[in-house]
PDB file of C-alpha atoms in Angstrom:
ATOM      1  CA  MET A   1     -53.926 -56.832   9.200  1.00 74.00           C
ATOM      2  CA  ARG A   2     -49.989 -57.021   9.790  1.00 76.00           C
ATOM      3  CA  LYS A   3     -49.717 -53.633   7.963  1.00 78.00           C
ATOM      4  CA  LEU A   4     -52.321 -52.055   9.977  1.00 79.00           C
ATOM      5  CA  PHE A   5     -50.297 -52.916  13.085  1.00 78.00           C
ATOM      6  CA  GLU A   6     -47.134 -51.752  11.396  1.00 75.00           C
ATOM      7  CA  ASN A   7     -48.655 -48.295  10.524  1.00 78.00           C
ATOM      8  CA  TRP A   8     -49.988 -48.051  14.133  1.00 80.00           C
ATOM      9  CA  SER A   9     -46.630 -48.260  15.870  1.00 78.00           C
ATOM     10  CA  ASP A  10     -43.087 -48.850  15.188  1.00 76.00           C
ATOM     11  CA  GLU A  11     -42.605 -50.396  18.458  1.00 75.00           C
ATOM     12  CA  ALA A  12     -45.366 -53.363  18.183  1.00 75.00           C
ATOM     13  CA  ARG A  13     -44.255 -56.565  16.854  1.00 75.00           C
ATOM     14  CA  PHE A  14     -47.186 -58.590  15.167  1.00 74.00           C
ATOM     15  CA  GLN A  15     -47.143 -62.400  14.931  1.00 75.00           C
ATOM     16  CA  ILE A  16     -49.651 -64.057  12.809  1.00 73.00           C
ATOM     17  CA  PRO A  17     -51.256 -66.966  14.443  1.00 73.00           C
ATOM     18  CA  ALA A  18     -49.841 -70.067  13.435  1.00 76.00           C
ATOM     19  CA  LEU A  19     -53.424 -71.828  13.759  1.00 77.00           C
ATOM     20  CA  ILE A  20     -54.443 -70.421  10.770  1.00 75.00           C
ATOM     21  CA  TYR A  21     -52.353 -72.706   8.653  1.00 78.00           C
ATOM     22  CA  LEU A  22     -53.558 -75.821  10.857  1.00 81.00           C
ATOM     23  CA  LYS A  23     -57.501 -75.120  11.357  1.00 78.00           C
ATOM     24  CA  PRO A  24     -60.531 -74.271   8.931  1.00 73.00           C
ATOM     25  CA  ILE A  25     -60.829 -70.486   8.045  1.00 64.00           C
ATOM     26  CA  ASN A  26     -64.113 -70.151   9.928  1.00 62.00           C
ATOM     27  CA  GLU A  27     -62.256 -70.550  13.266  1.00 65.00           C
ATOM     28  CA  VAL A  28     -61.506 -67.659  15.629  1.00 70.00           C
ATOM     29  CA  PHE A  29     -57.600 -66.853  15.455  1.00 72.00           C
ATOM     30  CA  THR A  30     -55.424 -65.078  17.967  1.00 74.00           C
ATOM     31  CA  PRO A  31     -52.982 -62.924  16.514  1.00 75.00           C
ATOM     32  CA  ILE A  32     -50.106 -61.731  19.082  1.00 75.00           C
ATOM     33  CA  CYS A  33     -49.186 -58.092  19.419  1.00 76.00           C
ATOM     34  CA  MET A  34     -45.736 -58.053  21.337  1.00 75.00           C
ATOM     35  CA  LEU A  35     -45.301 -54.763  23.058  1.00 75.00           C
ATOM     36  CA  PRO A  36     -42.231 -53.181  24.952  1.00 73.00           C
ATOM     37  CA  GLU A  37     -42.497 -52.563  28.708  1.00 70.00           C
ATOM     38  CA  GLY A  38     -43.995 -49.180  29.725  1.00 65.00           C
ATOM     39  CA  PHE A  39     -46.064 -49.143  26.591  1.00 68.00           C
ATOM     40  CA  ASP A  40     -49.321 -47.160  27.382  1.00 68.00           C
ATOM     41  CA  VAL A  41     -51.907 -49.918  26.792  1.00 67.00           C
ATOM     42  CA  PRO A  42     -55.265 -48.272  27.548  1.00 67.00           C
ATOM     43  CA  SER A  43     -54.747 -45.081  25.435  1.00 70.00           C
ATOM     44  CA  LYS A  44     -52.783 -46.460  22.544  1.00 74.00           C
ATOM     45  CA  ILE A  45     -54.627 -49.445  22.044  1.00 76.00           C
ATOM     46  CA  PHE A  46     -58.317 -48.677  23.103  1.00 75.00           C
ATOM     47  CA  GLY A  47     -58.218 -44.685  22.827  1.00 72.00           C
ATOM     48  CA  ASN A  48     -59.146 -42.145  25.185  1.00 66.00           C
ATOM     49  CA  PHE A  49     -62.785 -41.468  24.431  1.00 62.00           C
ATOM     50  CA  GLN A  50     -65.760 -43.073  23.324  1.00 65.00           C
ATOM     51  CA  CYS A  51     -66.369 -43.533  19.686  1.00 65.00           C
ATOM     52  CA  LYS A  52     -69.002 -42.695  17.502  1.00 61.00           C
ATOM     53  CA  LEU A  53     -69.716 -44.781  14.319  1.00 58.00           C
ATOM     54  CA  SER A  54     -71.254 -41.703  12.678  1.00 61.00           C
ATOM     55  CA  GLU A  55     -67.945 -39.704  12.845  1.00 63.00           C
ATOM     56  CA  ARG A  56     -65.357 -42.506  12.793  1.00 63.00           C
ATOM     57  CA  MET A  57     -63.857 -41.474   9.576  1.00 62.00           C
ATOM     58  CA  ILE A  58     -63.066 -38.233  10.947  1.00 63.00           C
ATOM     59  CA  CYS A  59     -61.810 -39.472  14.325  1.00 68.00           C
ATOM     60  CA  SER A  60     -58.299 -37.994  15.240  1.00 67.00           C
ATOM     61  CA  ASP A  61     -57.406 -40.708  17.846  1.00 71.00           C
ATOM     62  CA  ASN A  62     -54.482 -42.763  16.616  1.00 74.00           C
ATOM     63  CA  SER A  63     -55.145 -45.863  18.789  1.00 79.00           C
ATOM     64  CA  LEU A  64     -55.319 -49.385  17.445  1.00 80.00           C
ATOM     65  CA  PHE A  65     -59.113 -49.364  17.877  1.00 81.00           C
ATOM     66  CA  CYS A  66     -59.515 -46.549  15.907  1.00 80.00           C
ATOM     67  CA  ILE A  67     -57.272 -47.627  13.023  1.00 79.00           C
ATOM     68  CA  PHE A  68     -59.525 -50.842  12.780  1.00 82.00           C
ATOM     69  CA  CYS A  69     -62.628 -48.908  13.118  1.00 81.00           C
ATOM     70  CA  LYS A  70     -61.836 -46.708  10.273  1.00 79.00           C
ATOM     71  CA  ASN A  71     -60.817 -49.577   7.877  1.00 80.00           C
ATOM     72  CA  ALA A  72     -63.412 -50.805   5.342  1.00 80.00           C
ATOM     73  CA  ASN A  73     -62.630 -54.594   5.739  1.00 83.00           C
ATOM     74  CA  VAL A  74     -63.530 -54.459   9.349  1.00 83.00           C
ATOM     75  CA  ASN A  75     -67.204 -55.905   9.832  1.00 83.00           C
ATOM     76  CA  PHE A  76     -67.133 -56.294  13.789  1.00 84.00           C
ATOM     77  CA  LEU A  77     -64.953 -54.808  16.521  1.00 81.00           C
ATOM     78  CA  GLN A  78     -64.934 -54.958  20.100  1.00 80.00           C
ATOM     79  CA  LYS A  79     -62.669 -54.191  22.805  1.00 78.00           C
ATOM     80  CA  TYR A  80     -61.977 -55.801  26.086  1.00 76.00           C
ATOM     81  CA  PRO A  81     -59.564 -53.918  28.477  1.00 68.00           C
ATOM     82  CA  MET A  82     -57.823 -55.830  31.183  1.00 60.00           C
ATOM     83  CA  ASP A  83     -59.865 -54.218  33.793  1.00 56.00           C
ATOM     84  CA  GLN A  84     -63.089 -55.969  32.417  1.00 48.00           C
ATOM     85  CA  GLN A  85     -64.043 -59.724  32.748  1.00 46.00           C
ATOM     86  CA  MET A  86     -61.111 -60.398  34.755  1.00 45.00           C
ATOM     87  CA  LEU A  87     -58.809 -60.298  31.716  1.00 50.00           C
ATOM     88  CA  ALA A  88     -55.045 -60.751  32.470  1.00 56.00           C
ATOM     89  CA  VAL A  89     -54.056 -59.354  28.832  1.00 66.00           C
ATOM     90  CA  PRO A  90     -56.257 -56.884  26.732  1.00 73.00           C
ATOM     91  CA  LYS A  91     -57.940 -58.164  23.937  1.00 78.00           C
ATOM     92  CA  LEU A  92     -59.657 -56.951  20.779  1.00 81.00           C
ATOM     93  CA  LYS A  93     -62.289 -59.037  18.878  1.00 84.00           C
ATOM     94  CA  ILE A  94     -62.107 -58.255  15.113  1.00 84.00           C
ATOM     95  CA  ASN A  95     -64.013 -59.551  12.001  1.00 84.00           C
ATOM     96  CA  PHE A  96     -61.408 -58.652   9.350  1.00 82.00           C
ATOM     97  CA  MET A  97     -61.885 -59.628   5.499  1.00 79.00           C
ATOM     98  CA  ARG A  98     -64.561 -62.230   6.750  1.00 76.00           C
ATOM     99  CA  THR A  99     -62.233 -63.818   9.352  1.00 77.00           C
ATOM    100  CA  ASN A 100     -62.613 -63.712  13.054  1.00 79.00           C
ATOM    101  CA  PHE A 101     -59.814 -62.836  15.106  1.00 80.00           C
ATOM    102  CA  GLU A 102     -59.050 -62.177  18.925  1.00 79.00           C
ATOM    103  CA  SER A 103     -55.767 -59.977  18.937  1.00 77.00           C
ATOM    104  CA  VAL A 104     -54.196 -60.272  22.416  1.00 74.00           C
ATOM    105  CA  ALA A 105     -51.244 -57.714  23.497  1.00 70.00           C
ATOM    106  CA  ALA A 106     -48.483 -59.077  25.366  1.00 65.00           C
ATOM    107  CA  LYS A 107     -45.838 -56.918  27.147  1.00 61.00           C
ATOM    108  CA  SER A 108     -42.228 -57.918  27.859  1.00 58.00           C
ATOM    109  CA  ALA A 109     -41.181 -58.323  31.263  1.00 52.00           C
ATOM    110  CA  LYS A 110     -39.366 -55.624  33.311  1.00 52.00           C
ATOM    111  CA  LYS A 111     -36.797 -55.979  35.899  1.00 48.00           C
ATOM    112  CA  ASN A 112     -38.428 -55.968  39.395  1.00 48.00           C
ATOM    113  CA  ASP A 113     -37.471 -53.039  41.673  1.00 48.00           C
ATOM    114  CA  HIS A 114     -37.174 -53.376  45.497  1.00 46.00           C
ATOM    115  CA  LEU A 115     -39.183 -51.392  47.625  1.00 44.00           C
ATOM    116  CA  ASN A 116     -38.368 -50.638  51.307  1.00 46.00           C
ATOM    117  CA  GLU A 117     -39.399 -53.413  53.350  1.00 46.00           C
ATOM    118  CA  ASN A 118     -39.489 -51.914  56.662  1.00 55.00           C
ATOM    119  CA  ILE A 119     -42.658 -50.083  55.562  1.00 59.00           C
ATOM    120  CA  ALA A 120     -45.634 -52.334  55.987  1.00 57.00           C
ATOM    121  CA  SER A 121     -47.966 -50.521  53.671  1.00 63.00           C
ATOM    122  CA  LYS A 122     -45.219 -50.565  50.943  1.00 65.00           C
ATOM    123  CA  VAL A 123     -44.769 -54.326  51.327  1.00 61.00           C
ATOM    124  CA  ARG A 124     -48.346 -55.061  50.874  1.00 61.00           C
ATOM    125  CA  ALA A 125     -48.560 -52.810  47.876  1.00 66.00           C
ATOM    126  CA  LYS A 126     -45.384 -54.816  46.346  1.00 67.00           C
ATOM    127  CA  SER A 127     -47.150 -58.175  47.069  1.00 65.00           C
ATOM    128  CA  THR A 128     -50.247 -57.044  45.508  1.00 64.00           C
ATOM    129  CA  MET A 129     -48.459 -55.770  42.346  1.00 66.00           C
ATOM    130  CA  LYS A 130     -46.366 -59.080  42.217  1.00 64.00           C
ATOM    131  CA  ARG A 131     -49.514 -61.214  42.104  1.00 61.00           C
ATOM    132  CA  GLN A 132     -51.055 -59.162  39.560  1.00 62.00           C
ATOM    133  CA  ARG A 133     -47.799 -59.012  37.497  1.00 63.00           C
ATOM    134  CA  MET A 134     -47.464 -62.986  37.771  1.00 63.00           C
ATOM    135  CA  GLU A 135     -51.134 -63.315  36.723  1.00 63.00           C
ATOM    136  CA  GLN A 136     -50.423 -61.231  33.536  1.00 63.00           C
ATOM    137  CA  ILE A 137     -47.225 -63.213  32.994  1.00 64.00           C
ATOM    138  CA  ASN A 138     -48.991 -66.610  33.174  1.00 62.00           C
ATOM    139  CA  ALA A 139     -51.758 -65.342  30.527  1.00 63.00           C
ATOM    140  CA  ILE A 140     -48.921 -64.132  28.242  1.00 66.00           C
ATOM    141  CA  LEU A 141     -47.083 -67.452  28.633  1.00 65.00           C
ATOM    142  CA  THR A 142     -50.265 -69.272  27.800  1.00 65.00           C
ATOM    143  CA  VAL A 143     -50.725 -67.410  24.624  1.00 66.00           C
ATOM    144  CA  LEU A 144     -46.958 -67.702  23.595  1.00 73.00           C
ATOM    145  CA  TRP A 145     -46.880 -71.286  24.508  1.00 73.00           C
ATOM    146  CA  ASN A 146     -49.722 -72.336  22.190  1.00 75.00           C
ATOM    147  CA  HIS A 147     -48.336 -70.170  19.362  1.00 78.00           C
ATOM    148  CA  ALA A 148     -44.989 -72.011  19.697  1.00 82.00           C
ATOM    149  CA  ILE A 149     -46.328 -75.545  19.701  1.00 82.00           C
ATOM    150  CA  GLN A 150     -48.196 -74.689  16.404  1.00 83.00           C
ATOM    151  CA  LEU A 151     -45.107 -73.345  14.765  1.00 85.00           C
ATOM    152  CA  LYS A 152     -43.343 -76.338  15.816  1.00 87.00           C
ATOM    153  CA  VAL A 153     -45.969 -78.528  14.221  1.00 87.00           C
ATOM    154  CA  ILE A 154     -45.826 -76.540  10.860  1.00 87.00           C
ATOM    155  CA  GLU A 155     -41.975 -76.765  11.008  1.00 86.00           C
ATOM    156  CA  LEU A 156     -42.294 -80.747  11.203  1.00 88.00           C
ATOM    157  CA  LEU A 157     -44.839 -80.815   8.448  1.00 87.00           C
ATOM    158  CA  LEU A 158     -43.164 -78.500   5.842  1.00 86.00           C
ATOM    159  CA  THR A 159     -39.755 -78.271   4.206  1.00 83.00           C
ATOM    160  CA  ARG A 160     -37.492 -75.249   4.669  1.00 82.00           C
ATOM    161  CA  GLN A 161     -38.303 -73.649   1.377  1.00 84.00           C
ATOM    162  CA  GLU A 162     -41.967 -73.747   2.366  1.00 82.00           C
ATOM    163  CA  MET A 163     -41.288 -72.313   5.877  1.00 82.00           C
ATOM    164  CA  PHE A 164     -39.328 -69.414   4.281  1.00 81.00           C
ATOM    165  CA  LYS A 165     -42.210 -68.874   1.873  1.00 81.00           C
ATOM    166  CA  MET A 166     -44.789 -69.063   4.824  1.00 78.00           C
ATOM    167  CA  HIS A 167     -42.834 -66.398   6.670  1.00 71.00           C
ATOM    168  CA  ARG A 168     -43.082 -63.929   3.541  1.00 73.00           C
ATOM    169  CA  LEU A 169     -46.851 -64.815   3.607  1.00 69.00           C
ATOM    170  CA  ASP A 170     -46.823 -66.679   0.559  1.00 76.00           C
ATOM    171  CA  GLU A 171     -50.352 -68.109  -0.143  1.00 77.00           C
ATOM    172  CA  SER A 172     -49.133 -71.169  -1.928  1.00 80.00           C
ATOM    173  CA  VAL A 173     -48.001 -72.521   1.274  1.00 78.00           C
ATOM    174  CA  MET A 174     -51.479 -71.950   2.778  1.00 77.00           C
ATOM    175  CA  ASN A 175     -53.136 -73.615  -0.097  1.00 80.00           C
ATOM    176  CA  GLY A 176     -50.717 -76.536  -0.317  1.00 84.00           C
ATOM    177  CA  ARG A 177     -51.434 -80.118  -0.293  1.00 86.00           C
ATOM    178  CA  ILE A 178     -49.887 -80.811   3.280  1.00 88.00           C
ATOM    179  CA  LEU A 179     -51.693 -78.064   5.334  1.00 88.00           C
ATOM    180  CA  SER A 180     -54.918 -78.110   3.170  1.00 88.00           C
ATOM    181  CA  ASN A 181     -55.137 -81.942   4.039  1.00 89.00           C
ATOM    182  CA  PHE A 182     -54.273 -81.143   7.508  1.00 91.00           C
ATOM    183  CA  ARG A 183     -57.095 -78.642   7.887  1.00 90.00           C
ATOM    184  CA  THR A 184     -59.795 -80.731   6.283  1.00 91.00           C
ATOM    185  CA  ILE A 185     -58.705 -83.713   8.319  1.00 91.00           C
ATOM    186  CA  HIS A 186     -58.981 -81.421  11.488  1.00 91.00           C
ATOM    187  CA  ALA A 187     -62.510 -80.372  10.482  1.00 90.00           C
ATOM    188  CA  TYR A 188     -63.556 -83.864  10.174  1.00 91.00           C
ATOM    189  CA  VAL A 189     -62.183 -85.091  13.491  1.00 91.00           C
ATOM    190  CA  GLU A 190     -63.312 -82.330  15.358  1.00 89.00           C
ATOM    191  CA  LEU A 191     -66.955 -82.433  13.907  1.00 89.00           C
ATOM    192  CA  TRP A 192     -66.816 -86.339  15.152  1.00 89.00           C
ATOM    193  CA  ALA A 193     -65.461 -85.371  18.582  1.00 88.00           C
ATOM    194  CA  LYS A 194     -68.436 -82.995  18.805  1.00 86.00           C
ATOM    195  CA  ASP A 195     -71.049 -85.481  17.751  1.00 86.00           C
ATOM    196  CA  LYS A 196     -69.706 -87.967  20.325  1.00 84.00           C
ATOM    197  CA  ASN A 197     -69.607 -85.270  22.929  1.00 83.00           C
ATOM    198  CA  LEU A 198     -65.630 -85.692  23.247  1.00 82.00           C
ATOM    199  CA  LEU A 199     -64.484 -82.247  22.538  1.00 82.00           C
ATOM    200  CA  ASN A 200     -63.705 -81.027  26.113  1.00 76.00           C
ATOM    201  CA  GLY A 201     -61.006 -81.489  28.832  1.00 67.00           C
ATOM    202  CA  GLN A 202     -58.012 -82.946  27.490  1.00 71.00           C
ATOM    203  CA  PHE A 203     -59.147 -83.846  24.012  1.00 82.00           C
ATOM    204  CA  ASN A 204     -59.409 -80.422  22.644  1.00 84.00           C
ATOM    205  CA  SER A 205     -58.086 -78.623  19.420  1.00 84.00           C
ATOM    206  CA  GLN A 206     -54.607 -78.532  20.455  1.00 85.00           C
ATOM    207  CA  MET A 207     -54.777 -82.343  21.171  1.00 88.00           C
ATOM    208  CA  ILE A 208     -56.181 -83.046  17.882  1.00 89.00           C
ATOM    209  CA  ILE A 209     -53.297 -80.947  16.132  1.00 90.00           C
ATOM    210  CA  LEU A 210     -50.664 -82.934  17.921  1.00 90.00           C
ATOM    211  CA  MET A 211     -52.257 -86.463  17.256  1.00 91.00           C
ATOM    212  CA  LEU A 212     -52.681 -85.338  13.467  1.00 92.00           C
ATOM    213  CA  THR A 213     -49.177 -84.426  13.076  1.00 92.00           C
ATOM    214  CA  LYS A 214     -48.128 -87.958  14.305  1.00 91.00           C
ATOM    215  CA  VAL A 215     -50.227 -89.566  11.699  1.00 92.00           C
ATOM    216  CA  LEU A 216     -48.878 -87.160   8.800  1.00 91.00           C
ATOM    217  CA  LEU A 217     -45.463 -87.827  10.020  1.00 91.00           C
ATOM    218  CA  LEU A 218     -46.018 -91.530   9.760  1.00 91.00           C
ATOM    219  CA  PHE A 219     -47.698 -91.385   6.178  1.00 90.00           C
ATOM    220  CA  PRO A 220     -45.704 -88.651   4.098  1.00 86.00           C
ATOM    221  CA  GLY A 221     -45.826 -87.801   0.613  1.00 80.00           C
ATOM    222  CA  GLU A 222     -48.929 -88.283  -1.865  1.00 80.00           C
ATOM    223  CA  THR A 223     -51.836 -89.349   0.483  1.00 86.00           C
ATOM    224  CA  SER A 224     -55.506 -88.496   0.393  1.00 90.00           C
ATOM    225  CA  VAL A 225     -57.681 -87.298   3.074  1.00 91.00           C
ATOM    226  CA  PRO A 226     -59.756 -90.577   3.256  1.00 92.00           C
ATOM    227  CA  PHE A 227     -56.653 -92.687   3.665  1.00 93.00           C
ATOM    228  CA  LEU A 228     -55.320 -90.599   6.365  1.00 92.00           C
ATOM    229  CA  LEU A 229     -58.596 -90.231   8.369  1.00 92.00           C
ATOM    230  CA  GLU A 230     -58.631 -94.185   8.028  1.00 92.00           C
ATOM    231  CA  LYS A 231     -55.175 -94.229   9.562  1.00 92.00           C
ATOM    232  CA  PHE A 232     -55.862 -91.654  12.216  1.00 92.00           C
ATOM    233  CA  PHE A 233     -58.618 -93.861  13.863  1.00 92.00           C
ATOM    234  CA  LEU A 234     -56.892 -97.143  13.185  1.00 91.00           C
ATOM    235  CA  ILE A 235     -53.841 -96.133  14.818  1.00 90.00           C
ATOM    236  CA  TYR A 236     -55.394 -94.629  17.803  1.00 89.00           C
ATOM    237  CA  SER A 237     -57.827 -97.408  18.280  1.00 87.00           C
ATOM    238  CA  LEU A 238     -54.859 -99.638  18.756  1.00 86.00           C
ATOM    239  CA  TRP A 239     -52.731 -97.201  20.688  1.00 82.00           C
ATOM    240  CA  ASP A 240     -51.436 -98.494  23.988  1.00 79.00           C
ATOM    241  CA  TRP A 241     -52.775 -95.627  25.985  1.00 73.00           C
ATOM    242  CA  PRO A 242     -51.559 -95.042  29.698  1.00 71.00           C
ATOM    243  CA  LYS A 243     -53.533 -95.837  32.441  1.00 67.00           C
ATOM    244  CA  PRO A 244     -54.690 -93.518  35.102  1.00 64.00           C
ATOM    245  CA  LEU A 245     -52.719 -93.715  38.403  1.00 65.00           C
ATOM    246  CA  GLN A 246     -54.082 -95.901  40.865  1.00 65.00           C
ATOM    247  CA  LEU A 247     -52.667 -96.750  44.386  1.00 64.00           C
ATOM    248  CA  THR A 248     -54.037-100.177  44.703  1.00 67.00           C
ATOM    249  CA  GLU A 249     -55.542-102.833  42.313  1.00 70.00           C
ATOM    250  CA  ILE A 250     -59.324-102.717  42.054  1.00 66.00           C
ATOM    251  CA  ASN A 251     -61.224-105.917  42.509  1.00 67.00           C
ATOM    252  CA  TYR A 252     -63.909-105.745  40.115  1.00 65.00           C
ATOM    253  CA  GLU A 253     -65.418-109.322  41.185  1.00 68.00           C
ATOM    254  CA  LYS A 254     -65.945-107.767  44.466  1.00 63.00           C
ATOM    255  CA  LYS A 255     -69.579-106.942  45.140  1.00 59.00           C
ATOM    256  CA  GLY A 256     -71.162-104.672  47.615  1.00 55.00           C
ATOM    257  CA  GLU A 257     -68.436-102.323  48.425  1.00 56.00           C
ATOM    258  CA  PHE A 258     -66.980-101.285  45.068  1.00 52.00           C
ATOM    259  CA  LEU A 259     -67.799 -97.648  44.203  1.00 56.00           C
ATOM    260  CA  LEU A 260     -70.570 -97.892  47.016  1.00 60.00           C
ATOM    261  CA  TRP A 261     -70.919 -94.352  48.866  1.00 64.00           C
ATOM    262  CA  SER A 262     -73.562 -92.961  51.167  1.00 68.00           C
ATOM    263  CA  PRO A 263     -73.558 -90.149  53.674  1.00 72.00           C
ATOM    264  CA  ALA A 264     -73.885 -92.677  56.607  1.00 73.00           C
ATOM    265  CA  ARG A 265     -70.959 -94.733  55.521  1.00 71.00           C
ATOM    266  CA  GLU A 266     -68.785 -91.767  54.904  1.00 72.00           C
ATOM    267  CA  TRP A 267     -69.673 -90.434  58.461  1.00 73.00           C
ATOM    268  CA  PHE A 268     -68.789 -93.939  59.822  1.00 73.00           C
ATOM    269  CA  GLN A 269     -65.480 -93.933  58.261  1.00 73.00           C
ATOM    270  CA  ARG A 270     -64.514 -90.496  59.467  1.00 72.00           C
ATOM    271  CA  GLN A 271     -65.405 -91.701  62.852  1.00 70.00           C
ATOM    272  CA  GLN A 272     -63.377 -94.547  62.771  1.00 68.00           C
ATOM    273  CA  GLU A 273     -60.416 -92.378  61.642  1.00 63.00           C
ATOM    274  CA  LYS A 274     -61.012 -89.837  64.358  1.00 61.00           C
ATOM    275  CA  GLY A 275     -60.948 -92.673  67.053  1.00 55.00           C
ATOM    276  CA  ASP A 276     -57.737 -94.115  65.628  1.00 52.00           C
ATOM    277  CA  ARG A 277     -56.231 -90.781  65.937  1.00 53.00           C
ATOM    278  CA  GLU A 278     -57.411 -90.496  69.442  1.00 51.00           C
ATOM    279  CA  MET A 279     -55.939 -93.817  70.393  1.00 50.00           C
ATOM    280  CA  GLN A 280     -52.834 -92.972  68.895  1.00 54.00           C
ATOM    281  CA  ASN A 281     -52.608 -89.740  70.890  1.00 59.00           C
ATOM    282  CA  GLU A 282     -53.608 -91.842  74.019  1.00 57.00           C
ATOM    283  CA  PHE A 283     -50.738 -94.431  73.543  1.00 55.00           C
ATOM    284  CA  ALA A 284     -48.252 -91.654  72.848  1.00 60.00           C
ATOM    285  CA  ASN A 285     -49.174 -89.962  76.198  1.00 64.00           C
ATOM    286  CA  ALA A 286     -49.103 -93.361  78.077  1.00 61.00           C
ATOM    287  CA  PHE A 287     -45.551 -93.979  76.644  1.00 59.00           C
ATOM    288  CA  ASN A 288     -44.414 -90.438  77.484  1.00 63.00           C
ATOM    289  CA  GLN A 289     -45.463 -91.173  81.048  1.00 62.00           C
ATOM    290  CA  ILE A 290     -43.965 -94.384  81.377  1.00 60.00           C
ATOM    291  CA  ARG A 291     -40.634 -93.254  80.031  1.00 62.00           C
ATOM    292  CA  THR A 292     -40.625 -90.241  82.428  1.00 63.00           C
ATOM    293  CA  ALA A 293     -41.426 -92.375  85.319  1.00 60.00           C
ATOM    294  CA  LYS A 294     -38.578 -94.894  84.196  1.00 58.00           C
ATOM    295  CA  ASP A 295     -35.922 -91.831  83.966  1.00 62.00           C
ATOM    296  CA  GLY A 296     -37.169 -90.553  87.406  1.00 60.00           C
ATOM    297  CA  ALA A 297     -36.848 -94.078  88.996  1.00 59.00           C
ATOM    298  CA  ALA A 298     -33.323 -94.225  87.651  1.00 63.00           C
ATOM    299  CA  PHE A 299     -32.398 -90.862  88.937  1.00 57.00           C
ATOM    300  CA  VAL A 300     -33.620 -91.664  92.507  1.00 55.00           C
ATOM    301  CA  LEU A 301     -31.547 -94.989  92.340  1.00 63.00           C
ATOM    302  CA  ALA A 302     -28.424 -93.503  91.131  1.00 66.00           C
ATOM    303  CA  LYS A 303     -28.704 -90.606  93.741  1.00 59.00           C
ATOM    304  CA  SER A 304     -29.377 -93.149  96.735  1.00 63.00           C
ATOM    305  CA  LYS A 305     -26.299 -95.268  95.722  1.00 64.00           C
ATOM    306  CA  LYS A 306     -24.276 -92.087  95.729  1.00 63.00           C
ATOM    307  CA  GLU A 307     -25.474 -91.104  99.046  1.00 61.00           C
ATOM    308  CA  ASP A 308     -24.574 -94.720 100.594  1.00 60.00           C
ATOM    309  CA  GLU A 309     -21.024 -94.518  99.169  1.00 58.00           C
TER     310      GLU A 309
END
């Protein structure tokens, strides 16, 4: 796949997803294609015309989509431009050599130019452009952030020599004991989490990777998958997890009011809060009137004394 990207464009920089070393091979992986600013994404990635499968081998388009379309190792290919499905980054879904990929394209940021702020239409156009630009940057940073975390995990697990081999696409690292055990344990834990309906929210694949890394760092060396699985559940069952933030202590012995809610109770509580605010406003108005009257009386007394003198 890297060779296909390199033959397509000299400006593109292809990053193999680090997740491929940490999860089973039947997962969907997300390679990253870094592009320079100003790169014509619609035409150079997706092509300029509708492809015909019967004529794909004689296609003269040099887009990335058509290059994958011509390759015999590609079993499935679908494009998702940015203007479809509210995507902030363009994406290609590919089944290449029986492995599912979702390739995303990330362009480097450019310096913002300044429009004439005295013209209202240009200011609104600039604001819209900035908002769209920030959405794209956030999506790109999310992809790169996940990739950076996974690379850091691999760096913690492997030696320098193994990291060097990995960057040279040496299969001995991919099939090595450490990463092979890691992927096997990840599959077991993810299967357990799905069976218990836990694989959602904060307990996702990224969190499982971080938790597994902690266990493998605690027990390095020649360790088996059953041993590491046992230690995983033992460690995190006894782990001192942080408690959620609470403003006051909850009295669990108190009956009748704890976690009791009804529309009538909520309406009554709102009326009380509304009444409290009205009373506070009345007190404030009365205080201002008293202070005004007091200031006026003091002014009158001072003036009368001055006239007497």
